[in-house]
């Protein structure tokens, strides 16, 4: 194979990987922007969106931790091949996402992972942190509205 053909094949591969990452972000953004979505639904959607975005989706296992609650894909297993990113809300860690590969794969930029996958995971956890903060604030405002309505009904 010529060098030119290798570089074209490499470019096509890189573009396919970036397209998978963008689809993941679009799916997550679409889910988190729906006003009726619950945190449970959001976390499950995030897990389902991450798997196909990685280079080896068939080996990809996800664990999302929020407080004491764990969300993970059905065939989840911990291995020594993983990357993780904390979920921060107002600079406080409230959870994390860990992406594991179930078996050894060729080396990437960070163990078996591409640097773009590390960046993708960080972007997702940043977005989840904003979503959780928004959900918390929404809950506070709803509670305040209930108190106001209750107080206005009282003599």
mmCIF file of C-alpha atoms in Angstrom:
data_model
loop_
_atom_site.group_PDB
_atom_site.id
_atom_site.type_symbol
_atom_site.label_atom_id
_atom_site.label_comp_id
_atom_site.label_asym_id
_atom_site.label_seq_id
_atom_site.Cartn_x
_atom_site.Cartn_y
_atom_site.Cartn_z
ATOM 1 C CA UNK A 1 0.000 0.000 0.000
ATOM 2 C CA UNK A 2 1.340 3.407 -0.891
ATOM 3 C CA UNK A 3 1.995 6.085 1.675
ATOM 4 C CA UNK A 4 -0.685 8.271 0.084
ATOM 5 C CA UNK A 5 -3.293 5.504 0.369
ATOM 6 C CA UNK A 6 -2.334 4.926 4.046
ATOM 7 C CA UNK A 7 -2.702 8.625 4.832
ATOM 8 C CA UNK A 8 -6.106 8.763 3.087
ATOM 9 C CA UNK A 9 -7.250 5.667 5.003
ATOM 10 C CA UNK A 10 -5.988 7.203 8.241
ATOM 11 C CA UNK A 11 -7.823 10.447 7.502
ATOM 12 C CA UNK A 12 -11.063 8.561 6.803
ATOM 13 C CA UNK A 13 -10.653 6.641 10.072
ATOM 14 C CA UNK A 14 -10.036 9.887 12.008
ATOM 15 C CA UNK A 15 -13.116 11.509 10.471
ATOM 16 C CA UNK A 16 -15.271 8.481 11.326
ATOM 17 C CA UNK A 17 -14.099 8.619 14.951
ATOM 18 C CA UNK A 18 -14.837 12.354 15.218
ATOM 19 C CA UNK A 19 -18.293 11.793 13.689
ATOM 20 C CA UNK A 20 -19.054 9.169 16.354
ATOM 21 C CA UNK A 21 -17.975 11.606 19.068
ATOM 22 C CA UNK A 22 -20.145 14.387 17.631
ATOM 23 C CA UNK A 23 -23.161 12.067 17.428
ATOM 24 C CA UNK A 24 -22.608 11.208 21.084
ATOM 25 C CA UNK A 25 -22.517 14.868 22.090
ATOM 26 C CA UNK A 26 -25.593 15.707 19.996
ATOM 27 C CA UNK A 27 -27.543 12.830 21.566
ATOM 28 C CA UNK A 28 -26.557 13.838 25.080
ATOM 29 C CA UNK A 29 -27.277 17.516 24.441
ATOM 30 C CA UNK A 30 -30.684 16.681 22.967
ATOM 31 C CA UNK A 31 -31.558 14.554 26.001
ATOM 32 C CA UNK A 32 -30.343 17.016 28.617
ATOM 33 C CA UNK A 33 -32.164 19.926 26.964
ATOM 34 C CA UNK A 34 -35.592 18.278 27.315
ATOM 35 C CA UNK A 35 -37.374 19.900 30.249
ATOM 36 C CA UNK A 36 -39.232 16.739 31.246
ATOM 37 C CA UNK A 37 -36.208 14.438 31.423
ATOM 38 C CA UNK A 38 -35.431 13.005 34.859
ATOM 39 C CA UNK A 39 -31.910 12.533 36.175
ATOM 40 C CA UNK A 40 -32.358 8.755 35.956
ATOM 41 C CA UNK A 41 -33.367 9.014 32.287
ATOM 42 C CA UNK A 42 -30.516 11.431 31.584
ATOM 43 C CA UNK A 43 -27.898 9.183 33.158
ATOM 44 C CA UNK A 44 -29.100 6.129 31.223
ATOM 45 C CA UNK A 45 -29.117 8.139 27.983
ATOM 46 C CA UNK A 46 -25.550 9.298 28.638
ATOM 47 C CA UNK A 47 -24.337 5.738 29.164
ATOM 48 C CA UNK A 48 -26.072 4.573 25.981
ATOM 49 C CA UNK A 49 -24.631 7.484 23.978
ATOM 50 C CA UNK A 50 -21.043 6.967 25.147
ATOM 51 C CA UNK A 51 -20.648 3.326 24.104
ATOM 52 C CA UNK A 52 -20.874 3.800 20.301
ATOM 53 C CA UNK A 53 -18.670 6.908 20.450
ATOM 54 C CA UNK A 54 -15.552 5.011 21.475
ATOM 55 C CA UNK A 55 -13.082 3.304 19.180
ATOM 56 C CA UNK A 56 -13.999 -0.197 20.426
ATOM 57 C CA UNK A 57 -17.719 0.009 21.272
ATOM 58 C CA UNK A 58 -18.065 -3.759 21.605
ATOM 59 C CA UNK A 59 -15.561 -3.698 24.472
ATOM 60 C CA UNK A 60 -16.828 -0.495 26.079
ATOM 61 C CA UNK A 61 -18.250 -0.704 29.613
ATOM 62 C CA UNK A 62 -19.524 2.395 31.405
ATOM 63 C CA UNK A 63 -20.085 3.219 35.069
ATOM 64 C CA UNK A 64 -21.703 6.516 36.000
ATOM 65 C CA UNK A 65 -21.753 7.304 39.696
ATOM 66 C CA UNK A 66 -23.890 10.085 41.142
ATOM 67 C CA UNK A 67 -23.713 10.346 44.902
ATOM 68 C CA UNK A 68 -24.233 6.804 46.150
ATOM 69 C CA UNK A 69 -26.168 5.685 43.061
ATOM 70 C CA UNK A 70 -24.504 3.683 40.278
ATOM 71 C CA UNK A 71 -25.642 3.495 36.679
ATOM 72 C CA UNK A 72 -23.870 1.089 34.350
ATOM 73 C CA UNK A 73 -24.444 -0.884 31.191
ATOM 74 C CA UNK A 74 -25.841 -4.397 31.520
ATOM 75 C CA UNK A 75 -22.603 -6.281 30.794
ATOM 76 C CA UNK A 76 -20.511 -4.021 33.021
ATOM 77 C CA UNK A 77 -17.206 -5.247 34.403
ATOM 78 C CA UNK A 78 -14.224 -3.434 35.864
ATOM 79 C CA UNK A 79 -10.856 -3.994 34.204
ATOM 80 C CA UNK A 80 -7.424 -2.413 34.302
ATOM 81 C CA UNK A 81 -8.078 -0.523 31.040
ATOM 82 C CA UNK A 82 -10.073 2.594 31.884
ATOM 83 C CA UNK A 83 -10.334 6.356 31.867
ATOM 84 C CA UNK A 84 -12.420 8.450 34.229
ATOM 85 C CA UNK A 85 -13.638 11.988 34.684
ATOM 86 C CA UNK A 86 -15.297 13.593 37.716
ATOM 87 C CA UNK A 87 -18.738 15.202 37.574
ATOM 88 C CA UNK A 88 -18.412 18.598 39.251
ATOM 89 C CA UNK A 89 -21.215 20.838 40.470
ATOM 90 C CA UNK A 90 -20.034 24.236 41.664
ATOM 91 C CA UNK A 91 -16.479 22.871 41.957
ATOM 92 C CA UNK A 92 -17.595 19.976 44.176
ATOM 93 C CA UNK A 93 -17.292 16.391 42.949
ATOM 94 C CA UNK A 94 -20.732 14.771 42.973
ATOM 95 C CA UNK A 95 -19.944 11.746 40.840
ATOM 96 C CA UNK A 96 -17.901 10.390 37.976
ATOM 97 C CA UNK A 97 -17.973 8.486 34.731
ATOM 98 C CA UNK A 98 -15.525 5.663 34.137
ATOM 99 C CA UNK A 99 -15.118 4.046 30.730
ATOM 100 C CA UNK A 100 -13.560 0.576 30.737
ATOM 101 C CA UNK A 101 -12.487 -1.712 27.929
ATOM 102 C CA UNK A 102 -13.296 -5.334 28.715
ATOM 103 C CA UNK A 103 -10.107 -6.600 27.107
ATOM 104 C CA UNK A 104 -6.745 -5.337 25.969
ATOM 105 C CA UNK A 105 -6.652 -3.295 22.783
ATOM 106 C CA UNK A 106 -3.824 -1.625 20.855
ATOM 107 C CA UNK A 107 -2.247 1.317 22.649
ATOM 108 C CA UNK A 108 -3.717 4.719 21.986
ATOM 109 C CA UNK A 109 -2.738 8.104 23.361
ATOM 110 C CA UNK A 110 -3.781 7.355 26.976
ATOM 111 C CA UNK A 111 -3.443 3.603 27.465
ATOM 112 C CA UNK A 112 -5.861 2.101 24.945
ATOM 113 C CA UNK A 113 -7.853 5.356 24.632
ATOM 114 C CA UNK A 114 -7.523 8.173 22.125
ATOM 115 C CA UNK A 115 -6.841 11.684 23.413
ATOM 116 C CA UNK A 116 -10.107 12.718 21.769
ATOM 117 C CA UNK A 117 -11.973 10.108 23.836
ATOM 118 C CA UNK A 118 -10.482 11.553 27.020
ATOM 119 C CA UNK A 119 -11.588 15.018 25.903
ATOM 120 C CA UNK A 120 -15.048 13.699 25.000
ATOM 121 C CA UNK A 121 -15.483 12.176 28.445
ATOM 122 C CA UNK A 122 -14.439 15.441 30.111
ATOM 123 C CA UNK A 123 -16.917 17.368 27.950
ATOM 124 C CA UNK A 124 -19.700 14.948 28.892
ATOM 125 C CA UNK A 125 -18.992 15.194 32.622
ATOM 126 C CA UNK A 126 -18.829 18.994 32.390
ATOM 127 C CA UNK A 127 -22.210 19.013 30.653
ATOM 128 C CA UNK A 128 -23.670 16.633 33.250
ATOM 129 C CA UNK A 129 -22.451 18.927 36.022
ATOM 130 C CA UNK A 130 -24.374 21.823 34.449
ATOM 131 C CA UNK A 131 -27.448 19.626 34.014
ATOM 132 C CA UNK A 132 -27.386 18.512 37.670
ATOM 133 C CA UNK A 133 -27.003 22.105 38.863
ATOM 134 C CA UNK A 134 -29.928 23.134 36.672
ATOM 135 C CA UNK A 135 -32.046 20.278 38.073
ATOM 136 C CA UNK A 136 -31.189 21.294 41.635
ATOM 137 C CA UNK A 137 -32.053 24.943 40.994
ATOM 138 C CA UNK A 138 -35.283 23.959 39.269
ATOM 139 C CA UNK A 139 -36.242 21.896 42.307
ATOM 140 C CA UNK A 140 -35.506 24.813 44.652
ATOM 141 C CA UNK A 141 -37.643 27.197 42.567
ATOM 142 C CA UNK A 142 -40.476 24.655 42.430
ATOM 143 C CA UNK A 143 -40.329 24.302 46.219
ATOM 144 C CA UNK A 144 -40.367 28.083 46.587
ATOM 145 C CA UNK A 145 -43.434 28.315 44.348
ATOM 146 C CA UNK A 146 -45.230 25.705 46.462
ATOM 147 C CA UNK A 147 -44.416 27.623 49.652
ATOM 148 C CA UNK A 148 -45.660 30.895 48.086
ATOM 149 C CA UNK A 149 -48.895 29.267 46.924
ATOM 150 C CA UNK A 150 -49.413 27.656 50.313
ATOM 151 C CA UNK A 151 -48.744 30.947 52.111
ATOM 152 C CA UNK A 152 -51.133 32.882 49.895
ATOM 153 C CA UNK A 153 -53.943 30.405 50.687
ATOM 154 C CA UNK A 154 -53.423 30.768 54.437
ATOM 155 C CA UNK A 155 -55.506 33.418 56.284
#
